[in-house]
């Protein structure tokens, strides 16, 4: 049963520290998304990649957030420096988007981040 | 993307069918209807999708009206583990874009 995996599952850090979250998309999927969920904002898109190339990162605070795909099996989301308002659950999702296919996304379990 | 309207909450007795409605009156011809759910503290889970025809899989059935302006997700025998927030999303099939989850319907399955 193929699944999206994310590490770490939980992270507590102090303001100003660097945070790196990792995601392993489902093997063979060509599109990877990063979402953030808070009680106030709900689920919002931060960035997504197609075939490892960034297509949209307009949802990310550019000065502190960065997202990369070093290879097809790893996506990273980095926050430097972290702030208390970054506390949220961060989800990675992946999907196989080809031609006219439905855009079904499969989500990982999330990384719960708390910045003190 | 077409806007969707769902009731904020519903209850269902365990073992009974749960019927979750969704209105999407502005849906266009190339837009799919997707259903996801999010169980507390977990990532959203894909359930089912459809374009025009009714669909069924091991988790649920999706009934889309002939004019495509509304749909119903049916969980045939709800269990306590089906308690979750259910999201109806309308999205065109092409293009690389995100899913807008909205507020969904909070389904509570009662023992």
PDB file of C-alpha atoms in Angstrom:
ATOM      1  CA  UNK A   1       0.000   0.000   0.000  1.00  0.00           C
ATOM      2  CA  UNK A   2       1.921   3.046  -1.304  1.00  0.00           C
ATOM      3  CA  UNK A   3       1.855   6.077   0.976  1.00  0.00           C
ATOM      4  CA  UNK A   4       3.334   9.520   1.282  1.00  0.00           C
ATOM      5  CA  UNK A   5       5.694   9.655   4.235  1.00  0.00           C
ATOM      6  CA  UNK A   6       6.758  12.714   6.183  1.00  0.00           C
ATOM      7  CA  UNK A   7       9.425  13.305   8.800  1.00  0.00           C
ATOM      8  CA  UNK A   8       9.524  14.366  11.517  1.00  0.00           C
ATOM      9  CA  UNK A   9       5.964  13.807  12.672  1.00  0.00           C
ATOM     10  CA  UNK A  10       6.365  16.329  15.475  1.00  0.00           C
ATOM     11  CA  UNK A  11       8.809  19.191  15.964  1.00  0.00           C
ATOM     12  CA  UNK A  12       9.144  21.650  18.807  1.00  0.00           C
ATOM     13  CA  UNK A  13      11.689  24.414  18.342  1.00  0.00           C
ATOM     14  CA  UNK A  14      12.513  27.874  19.531  1.00  0.00           C
ATOM     15  CA  UNK A  15      11.958  31.040  17.592  1.00  0.00           C
ATOM     16  CA  UNK A  16      14.839  31.784  15.258  1.00  0.00           C
ATOM     17  CA  UNK A  17      15.849  28.180  14.729  1.00  0.00           C
ATOM     18  CA  UNK A  18      15.926  26.476  11.348  1.00  0.00           C
ATOM     19  CA  UNK A  19      13.318  23.814  10.688  1.00  0.00           C
ATOM     20  CA  UNK A  20      13.520  21.247   7.896  1.00  0.00           C
ATOM     21  CA  UNK A  21      10.598  18.995   7.012  1.00  0.00           C
ATOM     22  CA  UNK A  22      10.945  16.097   4.606  1.00  0.00           C
ATOM     23  CA  UNK A  23       8.520  14.267   2.393  1.00  0.00           C
ATOM     24  CA  UNK A  24       8.809  11.096   0.363  1.00  0.00           C
ATOM     25  CA  UNK A  25       6.125  11.114  -2.330  1.00  0.00           C
ATOM     26  CA  UNK A  26       4.535   7.960  -3.667  1.00  0.00           C
ATOM     27  CA  UNK A  27       6.912   6.306  -6.131  1.00  0.00           C
ATOM     28  CA  UNK A  28       6.045   7.281  -9.691  1.00  0.00           C
ATOM     29  CA  UNK A  29       4.076  10.394  -8.796  1.00  0.00           C
ATOM     30  CA  UNK A  30       5.200  13.464 -10.701  1.00  0.00           C
ATOM     31  CA  UNK A  31       3.535  16.254  -8.714  1.00  0.00           C
ATOM     32  CA  UNK A  32       4.259  17.162  -5.107  1.00  0.00           C
ATOM     33  CA  UNK A  33       2.442  19.705  -2.966  1.00  0.00           C
ATOM     34  CA  UNK A  34       3.160  21.363   0.379  1.00  0.00           C
ATOM     35  CA  UNK A  35       0.166  22.536   2.417  1.00  0.00           C
ATOM     36  CA  UNK A  36      -0.141  24.169   5.821  1.00  0.00           C
ATOM     37  CA  UNK A  37      -3.123  23.786   8.124  1.00  0.00           C
ATOM     38  CA  UNK A  38      -4.081  25.986  11.065  1.00  0.00           C
ATOM     39  CA  UNK A  39      -7.323  26.403  12.924  1.00  0.00           C
ATOM     40  CA  UNK A  40      -7.678  29.962  11.694  1.00  0.00           C
ATOM     41  CA  UNK A  41      -6.710  29.553   8.027  1.00  0.00           C
ATOM     42  CA  UNK A  42      -7.666  25.979   7.320  1.00  0.00           C
ATOM     43  CA  UNK A  43      -5.677  24.107   4.691  1.00  0.00           C
ATOM     44  CA  UNK A  44      -3.664  26.376   2.417  1.00  0.00           C
ATOM     45  CA  UNK A  45      -1.236  25.624  -0.381  1.00  0.00           C
ATOM     46  CA  UNK A  46       2.349  26.744   0.069  1.00  0.00           C
ATOM     47  CA  UNK A  47       4.067  25.376  -3.046  1.00  0.00           C
ATOM     48  CA  UNK A  48       4.032  22.582  -5.573  1.00  0.00           C
ATOM     49  CA  UNK A  49       6.378  20.852  -7.987  1.00  0.00           C
ATOM     50  CA  UNK A  50       5.931  19.024 -11.268  1.00  0.00           C
ATOM     51  CA  UNK A  51       8.707  16.631 -12.277  1.00  0.00           C
ATOM     52  CA  UNK A  52      10.829  18.237  -9.536  1.00  0.00           C
ATOM     53  CA  UNK A  53      10.489  21.740 -11.000  1.00  0.00           C
ATOM     54  CA  UNK A  54       8.777  24.363  -8.835  1.00  0.00           C
ATOM     55  CA  UNK A  55       5.560  25.540 -10.501  1.00  0.00           C
ATOM     56  CA  UNK A  56       4.021  27.740  -7.856  1.00  0.00           C
ATOM     57  CA  UNK A  57       5.344  28.944  -4.542  1.00  0.00           C
ATOM     58  CA  UNK A  58       3.171  32.024  -4.245  1.00  0.00           C
ATOM     59  CA  UNK A  59       1.694  30.765  -0.976  1.00  0.00           C
ATOM     60  CA  UNK A  60       5.020  30.783   0.834  1.00  0.00           C
ATOM     61  CA  UNK A  61       6.553  33.661   2.769  1.00  0.00           C
ATOM     62  CA  UNK A  62       9.560  34.104   0.495  1.00  0.00           C
ATOM     63  CA  UNK A  63      11.885  35.590   3.040  1.00  0.00           C
ATOM     64  CA  UNK A  64      11.871  32.605   5.379  1.00  0.00           C
ATOM     65  CA  UNK A  65      10.436  29.590   3.582  1.00  0.00           C
ATOM     66  CA  UNK A  66      12.063  27.518   0.871  1.00  0.00           C
ATOM     67  CA  UNK A  67      10.973  24.318  -0.849  1.00  0.00           C
ATOM     68  CA  UNK A  68      13.096  22.002  -2.942  1.00  0.00           C
ATOM     69  CA  UNK A  69      13.095  18.574  -4.544  1.00  0.00           C
ATOM     70  CA  UNK A  70      16.693  17.316  -4.531  1.00  0.00           C
ATOM     71  CA  UNK A  71      15.504  14.156  -6.259  1.00  0.00           C
ATOM     72  CA  UNK A  72      12.288  12.435  -7.246  1.00  0.00           C
ATOM     73  CA  UNK A  73      12.009  10.641  -3.908  1.00  0.00           C
ATOM     74  CA  UNK A  74      12.536  13.615  -1.605  1.00  0.00           C
ATOM     75  CA  UNK A  75      10.876  16.983  -1.134  1.00  0.00           C
ATOM     76  CA  UNK A  76      11.964  19.396   1.576  1.00  0.00           C
ATOM     77  CA  UNK A  77      10.385  22.426   3.179  1.00  0.00           C
ATOM     78  CA  UNK A  78      12.670  24.664   5.168  1.00  0.00           C
ATOM     79  CA  UNK A  79      11.884  27.557   7.484  1.00  0.00           C
ATOM     80  CA  UNK A  80      14.730  29.850   8.481  1.00  0.00           C
ATOM     81  CA  UNK A  81      14.335  31.598  10.838  1.00  0.00           C
ATOM     82  CA  UNK A  82      11.204  30.111  12.350  1.00  0.00           C
ATOM     83  CA  UNK A  83       8.606  32.237  14.123  1.00  0.00           C
ATOM     84  CA  UNK A  84       5.748  31.357  16.502  1.00  0.00           C
ATOM     85  CA  UNK A  85       3.205  32.153  13.766  1.00  0.00           C
ATOM     86  CA  UNK A  86       4.667  29.272  11.729  1.00  0.00           C
ATOM     87  CA  UNK A  87       3.198  26.818  14.236  1.00  0.00           C
ATOM     88  CA  UNK A  88       0.896  24.585  12.225  1.00  0.00           C
ATOM     89  CA  UNK A  89       0.567  21.149  10.685  1.00  0.00           C
ATOM     90  CA  UNK A  90       2.440  20.879   7.399  1.00  0.00           C
ATOM     91  CA  UNK A  91       1.198  18.326   4.888  1.00  0.00           C
ATOM     92  CA  UNK A  92       2.866  16.950   1.819  1.00  0.00           C
ATOM     93  CA  UNK A  93       0.766  15.458  -0.957  1.00  0.00           C
ATOM     94  CA  UNK A  94       1.631  13.797  -4.234  1.00  0.00           C
ATOM     95  CA  UNK A  95      -0.181  12.787  -7.380  1.00  0.00           C
ATOM     96  CA  UNK A  96       0.330  11.499 -10.896  1.00  0.00           C
ATOM     97  CA  UNK A  97      -0.913  14.234 -13.189  1.00  0.00           C
ATOM     98  CA  UNK A  98      -0.748  13.331 -16.838  1.00  0.00           C
ATOM     99  CA  UNK A  99      -2.595  14.905 -19.750  1.00  0.00           C
ATOM    100  CA  UNK A 100      -6.324  14.949 -19.011  1.00  0.00           C
ATOM    101  CA  UNK A 101      -6.256  12.765 -15.911  1.00  0.00           C
ATOM    102  CA  UNK A 102      -8.113  13.717 -12.734  1.00  0.00           C
ATOM    103  CA  UNK A 103      -5.994  15.615 -10.248  1.00  0.00           C
ATOM    104  CA  UNK A 104      -6.183  13.210  -7.351  1.00  0.00           C
ATOM    105  CA  UNK A 105      -3.782  13.987  -4.532  1.00  0.00           C
ATOM    106  CA  UNK A 106      -2.626  11.671  -1.765  1.00  0.00           C
ATOM    107  CA  UNK A 107      -1.613  13.212   1.523  1.00  0.00           C
ATOM    108  CA  UNK A 108       1.004  12.307   4.069  1.00  0.00           C
ATOM    109  CA  UNK A 109       0.377  12.217   7.829  1.00  0.00           C
ATOM    110  CA  UNK A 110       1.787  15.710   8.352  1.00  0.00           C
ATOM    111  CA  UNK A 111       4.462  17.340  10.470  1.00  0.00           C
ATOM    112  CA  UNK A 112       3.107  19.089  13.546  1.00  0.00           C
ATOM    113  CA  UNK A 113       5.337  22.105  14.190  1.00  0.00           C
ATOM    114  CA  UNK A 114       5.365  24.179  17.344  1.00  0.00           C
ATOM    115  CA  UNK A 115       7.615  27.237  17.468  1.00  0.00           C
ATOM    116  CA  UNK A 116       8.040  28.654  20.956  1.00  0.00           C
TER     117      UNK A 116
ATOM    118  CA  UNK B   1     -13.193  26.521  -9.951  1.00  0.00           C
ATOM    119  CA  UNK B   2     -16.837  26.113  -9.038  1.00  0.00           C
ATOM    120  CA  UNK B   3     -17.835  26.932  -5.476  1.00  0.00           C
ATOM    121  CA  UNK B   4     -19.306  24.177  -3.315  1.00  0.00           C
ATOM    122  CA  UNK B   5     -21.804  24.354  -0.463  1.00  0.00           C
ATOM    123  CA  UNK B   6     -21.996  21.704   2.257  1.00  0.00           C
ATOM    124  CA  UNK B   7     -23.878  21.535   5.554  1.00  0.00           C
ATOM    125  CA  UNK B   8     -21.511  22.285   8.432  1.00  0.00           C
ATOM    126  CA  UNK B   9     -22.371  19.165  10.395  1.00  0.00           C
ATOM    127  CA  UNK B  10     -24.324  15.911  10.309  1.00  0.00           C
ATOM    128  CA  UNK B  11     -24.906  12.963  12.584  1.00  0.00           C
ATOM    129  CA  UNK B  12     -25.360   9.371  11.534  1.00  0.00           C
ATOM    130  CA  UNK B  13     -26.117   6.232  13.524  1.00  0.00           C
ATOM    131  CA  UNK B  14     -23.489   3.532  13.390  1.00  0.00           C
ATOM    132  CA  UNK B  15     -24.320   0.909  10.791  1.00  0.00           C
ATOM    133  CA  UNK B  16     -26.638   3.187   8.859  1.00  0.00           C
ATOM    134  CA  UNK B  17     -25.899   4.858   5.555  1.00  0.00           C
ATOM    135  CA  UNK B  18     -24.425   8.345   5.747  1.00  0.00           C
ATOM    136  CA  UNK B  19     -25.533  10.613   2.910  1.00  0.00           C
ATOM    137  CA  UNK B  20     -23.489  13.769   2.607  1.00  0.00           C
ATOM    138  CA  UNK B  21     -24.823  16.390   0.169  1.00  0.00           C
ATOM    139  CA  UNK B  22     -22.890  18.956  -1.815  1.00  0.00           C
ATOM    140  CA  UNK B  23     -24.178  21.742  -4.030  1.00  0.00           C
ATOM    141  CA  UNK B  24     -22.043  22.958  -6.931  1.00  0.00           C
ATOM    142  CA  UNK B  25     -24.513  24.823  -9.107  1.00  0.00           C
ATOM    143  CA  UNK B  26     -21.815  26.685 -11.091  1.00  0.00           C
ATOM    144  CA  UNK B  27     -19.916  23.566 -12.110  1.00  0.00           C
ATOM    145  CA  UNK B  28     -18.643  23.545 -15.682  1.00  0.00           C
ATOM    146  CA  UNK B  29     -18.458  20.643 -18.096  1.00  0.00           C
ATOM    147  CA  UNK B  30     -14.821  19.718 -17.541  1.00  0.00           C
ATOM    148  CA  UNK B  31     -14.836  19.921 -13.754  1.00  0.00           C
ATOM    149  CA  UNK B  32     -14.613  16.826 -11.631  1.00  0.00           C
ATOM    150  CA  UNK B  33     -16.225  16.387  -8.227  1.00  0.00           C
ATOM    151  CA  UNK B  34     -13.770  15.109  -5.609  1.00  0.00           C
ATOM    152  CA  UNK B  35     -14.457  13.975  -2.070  1.00  0.00           C
ATOM    153  CA  UNK B  36     -11.833  13.907   0.639  1.00  0.00           C
ATOM    154  CA  UNK B  37     -12.091  13.451   4.359  1.00  0.00           C
ATOM    155  CA  UNK B  38      -9.902  14.376   7.266  1.00  0.00           C
ATOM    156  CA  UNK B  39      -9.984  12.338  10.417  1.00  0.00           C
ATOM    157  CA  UNK B  40      -8.791  14.206  13.467  1.00  0.00           C
ATOM    158  CA  UNK B  41      -5.004  14.725  13.507  1.00  0.00           C
ATOM    159  CA  UNK B  42      -4.518  12.939  10.179  1.00  0.00           C
ATOM    160  CA  UNK B  43      -3.852  14.117   6.648  1.00  0.00           C
ATOM    161  CA  UNK B  44      -6.732  14.491   4.210  1.00  0.00           C
ATOM    162  CA  UNK B  45      -7.702  11.189   2.642  1.00  0.00           C
ATOM    163  CA  UNK B  46      -8.938  10.819  -0.915  1.00  0.00           C
ATOM    164  CA  UNK B  47     -12.287   9.018  -1.094  1.00  0.00           C
ATOM    165  CA  UNK B  48     -13.704   9.172  -4.596  1.00  0.00           C
ATOM    166  CA  UNK B  49     -14.177  11.387  -7.638  1.00  0.00           C
ATOM    167  CA  UNK B  50     -16.540  11.591 -10.596  1.00  0.00           C
ATOM    168  CA  UNK B  51     -17.295  13.615 -13.691  1.00  0.00           C
ATOM    169  CA  UNK B  52     -20.774  12.724 -14.913  1.00  0.00           C
ATOM    170  CA  UNK B  53     -21.575   9.164 -13.966  1.00  0.00           C
ATOM    171  CA  UNK B  54     -22.174   7.722 -10.550  1.00  0.00           C
ATOM    172  CA  UNK B  55     -19.108   6.064  -9.091  1.00  0.00           C
ATOM    173  CA  UNK B  56     -18.496   3.416  -6.463  1.00  0.00           C
ATOM    174  CA  UNK B  57     -15.365   2.125  -4.825  1.00  0.00           C
ATOM    175  CA  UNK B  58     -14.524   0.192  -1.699  1.00  0.00           C
ATOM    176  CA  UNK B  59     -15.006   3.246   0.483  1.00  0.00           C
ATOM    177  CA  UNK B  60     -18.087   4.998  -0.830  1.00  0.00           C
ATOM    178  CA  UNK B  61     -20.489   5.793  -3.638  1.00  0.00           C
ATOM    179  CA  UNK B  62     -20.816   9.111  -5.405  1.00  0.00           C
ATOM    180  CA  UNK B  63     -24.142  10.093  -6.900  1.00  0.00           C
ATOM    181  CA  UNK B  64     -24.078  13.072  -9.275  1.00  0.00           C
ATOM    182  CA  UNK B  65     -27.360  14.569 -10.442  1.00  0.00           C
ATOM    183  CA  UNK B  66     -28.060  14.636 -14.145  1.00  0.00           C
ATOM    184  CA  UNK B  67     -27.564  18.403 -14.337  1.00  0.00           C
ATOM    185  CA  UNK B  68     -24.357  17.995 -12.293  1.00  0.00           C
ATOM    186  CA  UNK B  69     -25.345  20.821  -9.960  1.00  0.00           C
ATOM    187  CA  UNK B  70     -25.234  18.659  -6.862  1.00  0.00           C
ATOM    188  CA  UNK B  71     -23.859  15.385  -5.629  1.00  0.00           C
ATOM    189  CA  UNK B  72     -24.129  13.049  -2.666  1.00  0.00           C
ATOM    190  CA  UNK B  73     -21.422  10.985  -1.048  1.00  0.00           C
ATOM    191  CA  UNK B  74     -22.787   7.784   0.438  1.00  0.00           C
ATOM    192  CA  UNK B  75     -21.014   5.752   3.099  1.00  0.00           C
ATOM    193  CA  UNK B  76     -23.186   2.617   3.008  1.00  0.00           C
ATOM    194  CA  UNK B  77     -22.557   1.357   6.555  1.00  0.00           C
ATOM    195  CA  UNK B  78     -21.042   4.093   8.682  1.00  0.00           C
ATOM    196  CA  UNK B  79     -18.678   3.091  11.474  1.00  0.00           C
ATOM    197  CA  UNK B  80     -17.244   5.126  14.328  1.00  0.00           C
ATOM    198  CA  UNK B  81     -14.005   5.413  12.337  1.00  0.00           C
ATOM    199  CA  UNK B  82     -15.872   7.352   9.653  1.00  0.00           C
ATOM    200  CA  UNK B  83     -16.231  10.312  12.023  1.00  0.00           C
ATOM    201  CA  UNK B  84     -14.363  13.057  10.181  1.00  0.00           C
ATOM    202  CA  UNK B  85     -14.675  16.285   8.232  1.00  0.00           C
ATOM    203  CA  UNK B  86     -15.745  15.555   4.660  1.00  0.00           C
ATOM    204  CA  UNK B  87     -14.786  17.930   1.865  1.00  0.00           C
ATOM    205  CA  UNK B  88     -16.481  18.225  -1.499  1.00  0.00           C
ATOM    206  CA  UNK B  89     -14.198  19.863  -4.070  1.00  0.00           C
ATOM    207  CA  UNK B  90     -14.861  20.763  -7.661  1.00  0.00           C
ATOM    208  CA  UNK B  91     -11.851  21.047  -9.922  1.00  0.00           C
ATOM    209  CA  UNK B  92     -11.198  20.910 -13.615  1.00  0.00           C
ATOM    210  CA  UNK B  93      -9.356  17.859 -14.798  1.00  0.00           C
ATOM    211  CA  UNK B  94      -6.503  19.631 -16.508  1.00  0.00           C
ATOM    212  CA  UNK B  95      -3.904  21.991 -15.217  1.00  0.00           C
ATOM    213  CA  UNK B  96      -1.661  21.600 -12.233  1.00  0.00           C
ATOM    214  CA  UNK B  97      -3.380  23.201  -9.324  1.00  0.00           C
ATOM    215  CA  UNK B  98      -4.109  22.787  -5.680  1.00  0.00           C
ATOM    216  CA  UNK B  99      -7.359  21.696  -4.069  1.00  0.00           C
ATOM    217  CA  UNK B 100      -9.431  24.242  -2.155  1.00  0.00           C
ATOM    218  CA  UNK B 101     -10.800  22.425   0.863  1.00  0.00           C
ATOM    219  CA  UNK B 102     -13.290  24.917   2.291  1.00  0.00           C
ATOM    220  CA  UNK B 103     -14.940  24.105   5.615  1.00  0.00           C
ATOM    221  CA  UNK B 104     -16.544  20.765   4.764  1.00  0.00           C
ATOM    222  CA  UNK B 105     -19.144  18.750   6.693  1.00  0.00           C
ATOM    223  CA  UNK B 106     -18.267  17.414  10.093  1.00  0.00           C
ATOM    224  CA  UNK B 107     -19.812  13.934  10.215  1.00  0.00           C
ATOM    225  CA  UNK B 108     -20.258  12.364  13.623  1.00  0.00           C
ATOM    226  CA  UNK B 109     -21.132   8.677  13.709  1.00  0.00           C
ATOM    227  CA  UNK B 110     -23.044   7.890  16.857  1.00  0.00           C
ATOM    228  CA  UNK B 111     -22.881   4.453  18.535  1.00  0.00           C
TER     229      UNK B 111
END
